[in-house]
Amino acid sequence: MNRALLVIDVQESFRRRPNWAAVSAPDIAGRAARLVAAARAAGDLVVWVLHAEPGTGGPFDPDLGHVRLMDGLAPGVGEPVLTKTSRNAFTTTGLAQLLTSRGIGEVVVCGIQTEQCCETTARLAADLGYRVTFVTDATATFPIEHRDAPPGRPLQEILADPATLPADQVIARTEYALAGRFATIASLDDLAPAQAPATGPEAAAVG
């Protein structure tokens, strides 16, 4: 085992925010689960990371009970669960020490948000000397308002604003920034190929 899958912030907190309706991948939990299954089958370490903002009273405040994995995801026996308070998964956790103790030299990154916690984790991992694979379509993000936009606008107004950066452009910019510098860009099919539907006599026998 010298590779670890980092599942970053695929947590209920995001589903409690109004902008969840505009998320790029509503099925992100299922996408992450597919990667987890492939990692376990390959004998890779799976590391679960959650984000917490204690004392804020918002969806990332642990006291509200939403700092937990989305339905359909659960750590296996021996799979570490770390809680961070920084954007990247290293600074406020013992992730680096954990990976070193397990002899990990390569990390695979997936989760929420593409350009924030996932990208910053990939950048720092590369700086620390890890080989990094960034599974873009197993990350999710949201449209970003322009920095001069007034605060507190409803989601529909944000989405209608031509100055808002659409989620697909956010994702594309992350790929441009990471590729060839900090990470190898991969797809879900690259790491966890979908099984082809059965054909022939075996398929006819099903059901």
JSON list of C-alpha atoms in Angstrom, two decimals:
[
{"chain": "A", "resi": 1, "resn": "MET", "atom": "CA", "xyz": [0.00, 0.00, 0.00]},
{"chain": "A", "resi": 2, "resn": "ASN", "atom": "CA", "xyz": [1.59, 3.27, -1.10]},
{"chain": "A", "resi": 3, "resn": "ARG", "atom": "CA", "xyz": [-1.47, 5.16, -2.32]},
{"chain": "A", "resi": 4, "resn": "ALA", "atom": "CA", "xyz": [-4.28, 6.85, -0.41]},
{"chain": "A", "resi": 5, "resn": "LEU", "atom": "CA", "xyz": [-7.66, 8.13, -1.52]},
{"chain": "A", "resi": 6, "resn": "LEU", "atom": "CA", "xyz": [-8.57, 11.39, 0.23]},
{"chain": "A", "resi": 7, "resn": "VAL", "atom": "CA", "xyz": [-12.34, 11.88, 0.40]},
{"chain": "A", "resi": 8, "resn": "ILE", "atom": "CA", "xyz": [-12.67, 15.55, 1.27]},
{"chain": "A", "resi": 9, "resn": "ASP", "atom": "CA", "xyz": [-15.74, 17.15, 2.85]},
{"chain": "A", "resi": 10, "resn": "VAL", "atom": "CA", "xyz": [-18.46, 15.02, 1.24]},
{"chain": "A", "resi": 11, "resn": "GLN", "atom": "CA", "xyz": [-20.64, 15.97, 4.17]},
{"chain": "A", "resi": 12, "resn": "GLU", "atom": "CA", "xyz": [-24.19, 16.87, 5.03]},
{"chain": "A", "resi": 13, "resn": "SER", "atom": "CA", "xyz": [-23.20, 20.48, 5.79]},
{"chain": "A", "resi": 14, "resn": "PHE", "atom": "CA", "xyz": [-23.22, 21.39, 2.09]},
{"chain": "A", "resi": 15, "resn": "ARG", "atom": "CA", "xyz": [-26.72, 20.03, 1.56]},
{"chain": "A", "resi": 16, "resn": "ARG", "atom": "CA", "xyz": [-27.93, 22.45, 4.26]},
{"chain": "A", "resi": 17, "resn": "ARG", "atom": "CA", "xyz": [-26.82, 25.53, 2.31]},
{"chain": "A", "resi": 18, "resn": "PRO", "atom": "CA", "xyz": [-29.14, 27.34, -0.15]},
{"chain": "A", "resi": 19, "resn": "ASN", "atom": "CA", "xyz": [-26.60, 27.04, -2.98]},
{"chain": "A", "resi": 20, "resn": "TRP", "atom": "CA", "xyz": [-26.79, 23.23, -2.92]},
{"chain": "A", "resi": 21, "resn": "ALA", "atom": "CA", "xyz": [-29.47, 23.60, -5.60]},
{"chain": "A", "resi": 22, "resn": "ALA", "atom": "CA", "xyz": [-26.72, 24.80, -7.96]},
{"chain": "A", "resi": 23, "resn": "VAL", "atom": "CA", "xyz": [-24.09, 22.16, -7.13]},
{"chain": "A", "resi": 24, "resn": "SER", "atom": "CA", "xyz": [-22.20, 20.82, -10.13]},
{"chain": "A", "resi": 25, "resn": "ALA", "atom": "CA", "xyz": [-22.60, 17.16, -9.13]},
{"chain": "A", "resi": 26, "resn": "PRO", "atom": "CA", "xyz": [-25.69, 16.43, -7.01]},
{"chain": "A", "resi": 27, "resn": "ASP", "atom": "CA", "xyz": [-24.64, 12.77, -6.98]},
{"chain": "A", "resi": 28, "resn": "ILE", "atom": "CA", "xyz": [-21.20, 13.51, -5.53]},
{"chain": "A", "resi": 29, "resn": "ALA", "atom": "CA", "xyz": [-21.72, 10.99, -2.71]},
{"chain": "A", "resi": 30, "resn": "GLY", "atom": "CA", "xyz": [-22.29, 8.22, -5.24]},
{"chain": "A", "resi": 31, "resn": "ARG", "atom": "CA", "xyz": [-19.25, 9.28, -7.25]},
{"chain": "A", "resi": 32, "resn": "ALA", "atom": "CA", "xyz": [-17.09, 9.27, -4.15]},
{"chain": "A", "resi": 33, "resn": "ALA", "atom": "CA", "xyz": [-18.49, 5.87, -3.15]},
{"chain": "A", "resi": 34, "resn": "ARG", "atom": "CA", "xyz": [-17.44, 4.48, -6.51]},
{"chain": "A", "resi": 35, "resn": "LEU", "atom": "CA", "xyz": [-13.88, 5.68, -5.97]},
{"chain": "A", "resi": 36, "resn": "VAL", "atom": "CA", "xyz": [-13.87, 4.31, -2.44]},
{"chain": "A", "resi": 37, "resn": "ALA", "atom": "CA", "xyz": [-14.93, 0.87, -3.67]},
{"chain": "A", "resi": 38, "resn": "ALA", "atom": "CA", "xyz": [-12.15, 0.89, -6.28]},
{"chain": "A", "resi": 39, "resn": "ALA", "atom": "CA", "xyz": [-9.57, 2.02, -3.72]},
{"chain": "A", "resi": 40, "resn": "ARG", "atom": "CA", "xyz": [-10.55, -0.71, -1.28]},
{"chain": "A", "resi": 41, "resn": "ALA", "atom": "CA", "xyz": [-10.41, -3.32, -4.04]},
{"chain": "A", "resi": 42, "resn": "ALA", "atom": "CA", "xyz": [-6.90, -2.14, -4.93]},
{"chain": "A", "resi": 43, "resn": "GLY", "atom": "CA", "xyz": [-5.75, -2.29, -1.31]},
{"chain": "A", "resi": 44, "resn": "ASP", "atom": "CA", "xyz": [-5.31, 1.49, -1.08]},
{"chain": "A", "resi": 45, "resn": "LEU", "atom": "CA", "xyz": [-5.81, 3.44, 2.12]},
{"chain": "A", "resi": 46, "resn": "VAL", "atom": "CA", "xyz": [-9.02, 5.49, 2.29]},
{"chain": "A", "resi": 47, "resn": "VAL", "atom": "CA", "xyz": [-8.85, 8.65, 4.39]},
{"chain": "A", "resi": 48, "resn": "TRP", "atom": "CA", "xyz": [-12.04, 10.55, 5.20]},
{"chain": "A", "resi": 49, "resn": "VAL", "atom": "CA", "xyz": [-11.82, 14.29, 5.84]},
{"chain": "A", "resi": 50, "resn": "LEU", "atom": "CA", "xyz": [-14.56, 16.50, 7.29]},
{"chain": "A", "resi": 51, "resn": "HIS", "atom": "CA", "xyz": [-14.61, 20.29, 7.62]},
{"chain": "A", "resi": 52, "resn": "ALA", "atom": "CA", "xyz": [-15.72, 21.99, 10.84]},
{"chain": "A", "resi": 53, "resn": "GLU", "atom": "CA", "xyz": [-16.23, 25.62, 11.85]},
{"chain": "A", "resi": 54, "resn": "PRO", "atom": "CA", "xyz": [-16.88, 25.43, 15.60]},
{"chain": "A", "resi": 55, "resn": "GLY", "atom": "CA", "xyz": [-18.88, 28.18, 17.22]},
{"chain": "A", "resi": 56, "resn": "THR", "atom": "CA", "xyz": [-20.19, 29.69, 13.97]},
{"chain": "A", "resi": 57, "resn": "GLY", "atom": "CA", "xyz": [-23.78, 28.49, 14.30]},
{"chain": "A", "resi": 58, "resn": "GLY", "atom": "CA", "xyz": [-23.79, 27.55, 10.62]},
{"chain": "A", "resi": 59, "resn": "PRO", "atom": "CA", "xyz": [-24.01, 24.21, 8.82]},
{"chain": "A", "resi": 60, "resn": "PHE", "atom": "CA", "xyz": [-20.31, 23.51, 9.48]},
{"chain": "A", "resi": 61, "resn": "ASP", "atom": "CA", "xyz": [-20.67, 24.01, 13.22]},
{"chain": "A", "resi": 62, "resn": "PRO", "atom": "CA", "xyz": [-20.35, 20.52, 14.76]},
{"chain": "A", "resi": 63, "resn": "ASP", "atom": "CA", "xyz": [-22.96, 21.40, 17.38]},
{"chain": "A", "resi": 64, "resn": "LEU", "atom": "CA", "xyz": [-25.67, 21.41, 14.70]},
{"chain": "A", "resi": 65, "resn": "GLY", "atom": "CA", "xyz": [-24.99, 17.80, 13.72]},
{"chain": "A", "resi": 66, "resn": "HIS", "atom": "CA", "xyz": [-24.33, 18.26, 10.02]},
{"chain": "A", "resi": 67, "resn": "VAL", "atom": "CA", "xyz": [-20.58, 17.64, 10.10]},
{"chain": "A", "resi": 68, "resn": "ARG", "atom": "CA", "xyz": [-21.01, 14.04, 9.06]},
{"chain": "A", "resi": 69, "resn": "LEU", "atom": "CA", "xyz": [-20.66, 12.05, 5.88]},
{"chain": "A", "resi": 70, "resn": "MET", "atom": "CA", "xyz": [-23.51, 12.16, 3.39]},
{"chain": "A", "resi": 71, "resn": "ASP", "atom": "CA", "xyz": [-25.83, 9.17, 3.29]},
{"chain": "A", "resi": 72, "resn": "GLY", "atom": "CA", "xyz": [-24.34, 6.23, 1.46]},
{"chain": "A", "resi": 73, "resn": "LEU", "atom": "CA", "xyz": [-20.81, 6.86, 2.71]},
{"chain": "A", "resi": 74, "resn": "ALA", "atom": "CA", "xyz": [-19.24, 5.21, 5.74]},
{"chain": "A", "resi": 75, "resn": "PRO", "atom": "CA", "xyz": [-15.65, 4.55, 6.84]},
{"chain": "A", "resi": 76, "resn": "GLY", "atom": "CA", "xyz": [-14.51, 0.96, 6.73]},
{"chain": "A", "resi": 77, "resn": "VAL", "atom": "CA", "xyz": [-12.60, -0.74, 9.52]},
{"chain": "A", "resi": 78, "resn": "GLY", "atom": "CA", "xyz": [-9.27, 0.98, 10.04]},
{"chain": "A", "resi": 79, "resn": "GLU", "atom": "CA", "xyz": [-10.04, 3.91, 7.72]},
{"chain": "A", "resi": 80, "resn": "PRO", "atom": "CA", "xyz": [-9.08, 7.19, 9.44]},
{"chain": "A", "resi": 81, "resn": "VAL", "atom": "CA", "xyz": [-11.54, 10.06, 9.78]},
{"chain": "A", "resi": 82, "resn": "LEU", "atom": "CA", "xyz": [-9.94, 13.49, 10.21]},
{"chain": "A", "resi": 83, "resn": "THR", "atom": "CA", "xyz": [-11.64, 16.81, 10.95]},
{"chain": "A", "resi": 84, "resn": "LYS", "atom": "CA", "xyz": [-10.02, 20.00, 9.66]},
{"chain": "A", "resi": 85, "resn": "THR", "atom": "CA", "xyz": [-10.65, 23.69, 10.21]},
{"chain": "A", "resi": 86, "resn": "SER", "atom": "CA", "xyz": [-8.46, 24.90, 7.32]},
{"chain": "A", "resi": 87, "resn": "ARG", "atom": "CA", "xyz": [-9.18, 24.79, 3.58]},
{"chain": "A", "resi": 88, "resn": "ASN", "atom": "CA", "xyz": [-6.52, 22.15, 2.89]},
{"chain": "A", "resi": 89, "resn": "ALA", "atom": "CA", "xyz": [-6.57, 18.77, 4.59]},
{"chain": "A", "resi": 90, "resn": "PHE", "atom": "CA", "xyz": [-3.03, 19.02, 6.00]},
{"chain": "A", "resi": 91, "resn": "THR", "atom": "CA", "xyz": [-2.58, 22.21, 8.04]},
{"chain": "A", "resi": 92, "resn": "THR", "atom": "CA", "xyz": [-4.98, 21.53, 10.91]},
{"chain": "A", "resi": 93, "resn": "THR", "atom": "CA", "xyz": [-4.83, 17.73, 10.96]},
{"chain": "A", "resi": 94, "resn": "GLY", "atom": "CA", "xyz": [-2.24, 15.01, 11.35]},
{"chain": "A", "resi": 95, "resn": "LEU", "atom": "CA", "xyz": [-2.69, 13.90, 7.74]},
{"chain": "A", "resi": 96, "resn": "ALA", "atom": "CA", "xyz": [0.96, 14.22, 6.76]},
{"chain": "A", "resi": 97, "resn": "GLN", "atom": "CA", "xyz": [2.09, 12.20, 9.77]},
{"chain": "A", "resi": 98, "resn": "LEU", "atom": "CA", "xyz": [-0.56, 9.58, 9.03]},
{"chain": "A", "resi": 99, "resn": "LEU", "atom": "CA", "xyz": [0.51, 9.21, 5.41]},
{"chain": "A", "resi": 100, "resn": "THR", "atom": "CA", "xyz": [4.17, 9.05, 6.37]},
{"chain": "A", "resi": 101, "resn": "SER", "atom": "CA", "xyz": [3.50, 6.35, 8.96]},
{"chain": "A", "resi": 102, "resn": "ARG", "atom": "CA", "xyz": [1.70, 4.26, 6.33]},
{"chain": "A", "resi": 103, "resn": "GLY", "atom": "CA", "xyz": [4.43, 4.72, 3.71]},
{"chain": "A", "resi": 104, "resn": "ILE", "atom": "CA", "xyz": [2.10, 6.59, 1.35]},
{"chain": "A", "resi": 105, "resn": "GLY", "atom": "CA", "xyz": [3.74, 8.30, -1.61]},
{"chain": "A", "resi": 106, "resn": "GLU", "atom": "CA", "xyz": [0.70, 9.03, -3.79]},
{"chain": "A", "resi": 107, "resn": "VAL", "atom": "CA", "xyz": [-2.66, 10.61, -3.02]},
{"chain": "A", "resi": 108, "resn": "VAL", "atom": "CA", "xyz": [-5.88, 10.65, -5.01]},
{"chain": "A", "resi": 109, "resn": "VAL", "atom": "CA", "xyz": [-8.13, 13.63, -4.34]},
{"chain": "A", "resi": 110, "resn": "CYS", "atom": "CA", "xyz": [-11.92, 13.82, -4.57]},
{"chain": "A", "resi": 111, "resn": "GLY", "atom": "CA", "xyz": [-14.70, 15.67, -2.75]},
{"chain": "A", "resi": 112, "resn": "ILE", "atom": "CA", "xyz": [-16.09, 19.17, -2.20]},
{"chain": "A", "resi": 113, "resn": "GLN", "atom": "CA", "xyz": [-15.28, 21.92, -3.23]},
{"chain": "A", "resi": 114, "resn": "THR", "atom": "CA", "xyz": [-13.29, 21.52, -6.45]},
{"chain": "A", "resi": 115, "resn": "GLU", "atom": "CA", "xyz": [-11.42, 24.84, -6.32]},
{"chain": "A", "resi": 116, "resn": "GLN", "atom": "CA", "xyz": [-11.25, 25.23, -2.56]},
{"chain": "A", "resi": 117, "resn": "CYS", "atom": "CA", "xyz": [-10.55, 22.32, -0.22]},
{"chain": "A", "resi": 118, "resn": "CYS", "atom": "CA", "xyz": [-9.81, 19.83, -3.00]},
{"chain": "A", "resi": 119, "resn": "GLU", "atom": "CA", "xyz": [-7.51, 22.08, -5.02]},
{"chain": "A", "resi": 120, "resn": "THR", "atom": "CA", "xyz": [-5.67, 23.48, -2.00]},
{"chain": "A", "resi": 121, "resn": "THR", "atom": "CA", "xyz": [-5.12, 19.97, -0.67]},
{"chain": "A", "resi": 122, "resn": "ALA", "atom": "CA", "xyz": [-3.74, 18.87, -4.04]},
{"chain": "A", "resi": 123, "resn": "ARG", "atom": "CA", "xyz": [-1.39, 21.85, -4.21]},
{"chain": "A", "resi": 124, "resn": "LEU", "atom": "CA", "xyz": [-0.02, 21.33, -0.71]},
{"chain": "A", "resi": 125, "resn": "ALA", "atom": "CA", "xyz": [0.31, 17.58, -1.22]},
{"chain": "A", "resi": 126, "resn": "ALA", "atom": "CA", "xyz": [2.42, 18.24, -4.32]},
{"chain": "A", "resi": 127, "resn": "ASP", "atom": "CA", "xyz": [4.60, 20.71, -2.41]},
{"chain": "A", "resi": 128, "resn": "LEU", "atom": "CA", "xyz": [5.13, 18.06, 0.27]},
{"chain": "A", "resi": 129, "resn": "GLY", "atom": "CA", "xyz": [6.40, 15.64, -2.35]},
{"chain": "A", "resi": 130, "resn": "TYR", "atom": "CA", "xyz": [3.37, 13.41, -2.91]},
{"chain": "A", "resi": 131, "resn": "ARG", "atom": "CA", "xyz": [2.34, 12.30, -6.37]},
{"chain": "A", "resi": 132, "resn": "VAL", "atom": "CA", "xyz": [-1.16, 13.68, -6.79]},
{"chain": "A", "resi": 133, "resn": "THR", "atom": "CA", "xyz": [-4.05, 12.48, -8.91]},
{"chain": "A", "resi": 134, "resn": "PHE", "atom": "CA", "xyz": [-7.02, 14.84, -9.05]},
{"chain": "A", "resi": 135, "resn": "VAL", "atom": "CA", "xyz": [-10.27, 13.15, -10.03]},
{"chain": "A", "resi": 136, "resn": "THR", "atom": "CA", "xyz": [-12.14, 16.15, -11.34]},
{"chain": "A", "resi": 137, "resn": "ASP", "atom": "CA", "xyz": [-15.52, 14.55, -11.98]},
{"chain": "A", "resi": 138, "resn": "ALA", "atom": "CA", "xyz": [-15.46, 13.11, -8.47]},
{"chain": "A", "resi": 139, "resn": "THR", "atom": "CA", "xyz": [-15.35, 16.65, -7.10]},
{"chain": "A", "resi": 140, "resn": "ALA", "atom": "CA", "xyz": [-18.19, 19.14, -6.87]},
{"chain": "A", "resi": 141, "resn": "THR", "atom": "CA", "xyz": [-18.49, 22.89, -6.61]},
{"chain": "A", "resi": 142, "resn": "PHE", "atom": "CA", "xyz": [-20.82, 25.86, -7.07]},
{"chain": "A", "resi": 143, "resn": "PRO", "atom": "CA", "xyz": [-21.05, 29.05, -9.14]},
{"chain": "A", "resi": 144, "resn": "ILE", "atom": "CA", "xyz": [-18.97, 31.88, -7.67]},
{"chain": "A", "resi": 145, "resn": "GLU", "atom": "CA", "xyz": [-20.21, 35.44, -7.36]},
{"chain": "A", "resi": 146, "resn": "HIS", "atom": "CA", "xyz": [-18.02, 38.29, -8.50]},
{"chain": "A", "resi": 147, "resn": "ARG", "atom": "CA", "xyz": [-15.98, 39.76, -5.67]},
{"chain": "A", "resi": 148, "resn": "ASP", "atom": "CA", "xyz": [-17.89, 43.06, -5.91]},
{"chain": "A", "resi": 149, "resn": "ALA", "atom": "CA", "xyz": [-21.34, 41.46, -5.83]},
{"chain": "A", "resi": 150, "resn": "PRO", "atom": "CA", "xyz": [-23.60, 42.58, -2.99]},
{"chain": "A", "resi": 151, "resn": "PRO", "atom": "CA", "xyz": [-23.91, 40.04, -0.18]},
{"chain": "A", "resi": 152, "resn": "GLY", "atom": "CA", "xyz": [-27.04, 38.15, 0.70]},
{"chain": "A", "resi": 153, "resn": "ARG", "atom": "CA", "xyz": [-28.61, 37.83, -2.73]},
{"chain": "A", "resi": 154, "resn": "PRO", "atom": "CA", "xyz": [-30.98, 34.90, -3.40]},
{"chain": "A", "resi": 155, "resn": "LEU", "atom": "CA", "xyz": [-29.59, 32.06, -5.47]},
{"chain": "A", "resi": 156, "resn": "GLN", "atom": "CA", "xyz": [-31.65, 32.82, -8.57]},
{"chain": "A", "resi": 157, "resn": "GLU", "atom": "CA", "xyz": [-30.31, 36.37, -8.66]},
{"chain": "A", "resi": 158, "resn": "ILE", "atom": "CA", "xyz": [-26.75, 35.08, -8.28]},
{"chain": "A", "resi": 159, "resn": "LEU", "atom": "CA", "xyz": [-27.22, 32.63, -11.14]},
{"chain": "A", "resi": 160, "resn": "ALA", "atom": "CA", "xyz": [-28.77, 35.28, -13.39]},
{"chain": "A", "resi": 161, "resn": "ASP", "atom": "CA", "xyz": [-25.87, 37.69, -12.87]},
{"chain": "A", "resi": 162, "resn": "PRO", "atom": "CA", "xyz": [-23.55, 37.62, -15.93]},
{"chain": "A", "resi": 163, "resn": "ALA", "atom": "CA", "xyz": [-20.63, 38.36, -13.62]},
{"chain": "A", "resi": 164, "resn": "THR", "atom": "CA", "xyz": [-21.16, 35.09, -11.74]},
{"chain": "A", "resi": 165, "resn": "LEU", "atom": "CA", "xyz": [-18.61, 32.44, -12.71]},
{"chain": "A", "resi": 166, "resn": "PRO", "atom": "CA", "xyz": [-20.48, 29.23, -13.64]},
{"chain": "A", "resi": 167, "resn": "ALA", "atom": "CA", "xyz": [-19.46, 26.00, -11.93]},
{"chain": "A", "resi": 168, "resn": "ASP", "atom": "CA", "xyz": [-18.17, 24.43, -15.15]},
{"chain": "A", "resi": 169, "resn": "GLN", "atom": "CA", "xyz": [-15.76, 27.33, -15.62]},
{"chain": "A", "resi": 170, "resn": "VAL", "atom": "CA", "xyz": [-14.63, 27.06, -11.99]},
{"chain": "A", "resi": 171, "resn": "ILE", "atom": "CA", "xyz": [-13.84, 23.39, -12.59]},
{"chain": "A", "resi": 172, "resn": "ALA", "atom": "CA", "xyz": [-12.04, 24.08, -15.86]},
{"chain": "A", "resi": 173, "resn": "ARG", "atom": "CA", "xyz": [-9.83, 26.73, -14.22]},
{"chain": "A", "resi": 174, "resn": "THR", "atom": "CA", "xyz": [-8.88, 24.30, -11.46]},
{"chain": "A", "resi": 175, "resn": "GLU", "atom": "CA", "xyz": [-7.81, 21.74, -14.05]},
{"chain": "A", "resi": 176, "resn": "TYR", "atom": "CA", "xyz": [-5.75, 24.34, -15.92]},
{"chain": "A", "resi": 177, "resn": "ALA", "atom": "CA", "xyz": [-4.05, 25.41, -12.69]},
{"chain": "A", "resi": 178, "resn": "LEU", "atom": "CA", "xyz": [-3.25, 21.90, -11.44]},
{"chain": "A", "resi": 179, "resn": "ALA", "atom": "CA", "xyz": [-2.38, 19.97, -14.60]},
{"chain": "A", "resi": 180, "resn": "GLY", "atom": "CA", "xyz": [1.33, 19.50, -15.17]},
{"chain": "A", "resi": 181, "resn": "ARG", "atom": "CA", "xyz": [2.19, 21.54, -12.08]},
{"chain": "A", "resi": 182, "resn": "PHE", "atom": "CA", "xyz": [0.57, 20.03, -9.02]},
{"chain": "A", "resi": 183, "resn": "ALA", "atom": "CA", "xyz": [-1.40, 17.00, -10.18]},
{"chain": "A", "resi": 184, "resn": "THR", "atom": "CA", "xyz": [-2.31, 14.54, -12.86]},
{"chain": "A", "resi": 185, "resn": "ILE", "atom": "CA", "xyz": [-5.92, 15.09, -13.91]},
{"chain": "A", "resi": 186, "resn": "ALA", "atom": "CA", "xyz": [-7.99, 11.92, -14.04]},
{"chain": "A", "resi": 187, "resn": "SER", "atom": "CA", "xyz": [-11.61, 10.95, -14.52]},
{"chain": "A", "resi": 188, "resn": "LEU", "atom": "CA", "xyz": [-13.79, 8.65, -12.47]},
{"chain": "A", "resi": 189, "resn": "ASP", "atom": "CA", "xyz": [-13.74, 6.14, -15.32]},
{"chain": "A", "resi": 190, "resn": "ASP", "atom": "CA", "xyz": [-9.93, 6.15, -15.26]},
{"chain": "A", "resi": 191, "resn": "LEU", "atom": "CA", "xyz": [-9.77, 4.98, -11.65]},
{"chain": "A", "resi": 192, "resn": "ALA", "atom": "CA", "xyz": [-13.10, 3.21, -11.22]},
{"chain": "A", "resi": 193, "resn": "PRO", "atom": "CA", "xyz": [-14.33, 1.99, -14.61]},
{"chain": "A", "resi": 194, "resn": "ALA", "atom": "CA", "xyz": [-18.04, 1.39, -14.74]},
{"chain": "A", "resi": 195, "resn": "GLN", "atom": "CA", "xyz": [-18.94, -2.23, -15.32]},
{"chain": "A", "resi": 196, "resn": "ALA", "atom": "CA", "xyz": [-20.41, -2.87, -18.76]},
{"chain": "A", "resi": 197, "resn": "PRO", "atom": "CA", "xyz": [-23.97, -4.21, -18.73]},
{"chain": "A", "resi": 198, "resn": "ALA", "atom": "CA", "xyz": [-24.18, -7.97, -19.05]},
{"chain": "A", "resi": 199, "resn": "THR", "atom": "CA", "xyz": [-25.01, -9.38, -22.49]},
{"chain": "A", "resi": 200, "resn": "GLY", "atom": "CA", "xyz": [-25.64, -12.83, -23.88]},
{"chain": "A", "resi": 201, "resn": "PRO", "atom": "CA", "xyz": [-27.11, -15.84, -22.11]},
{"chain": "A", "resi": 202, "resn": "GLU", "atom": "CA", "xyz": [-26.04, -14.66, -18.67]},
{"chain": "A", "resi": 203, "resn": "ALA", "atom": "CA", "xyz": [-28.02, -11.43, -19.09]},
{"chain": "A", "resi": 204, "resn": "ALA", "atom": "CA", "xyz": [-31.07, -13.31, -20.32]},
{"chain": "A", "resi": 205, "resn": "ALA", "atom": "CA", "xyz": [-30.99, -15.45, -17.20]},
{"chain": "A", "resi": 206, "resn": "VAL", "atom": "CA", "xyz": [-31.13, -12.46, -14.87]},
{"chain": "A", "resi": 207, "resn": "GLY", "atom": "CA", "xyz": [-34.56, -11.87, -13.32]}
]
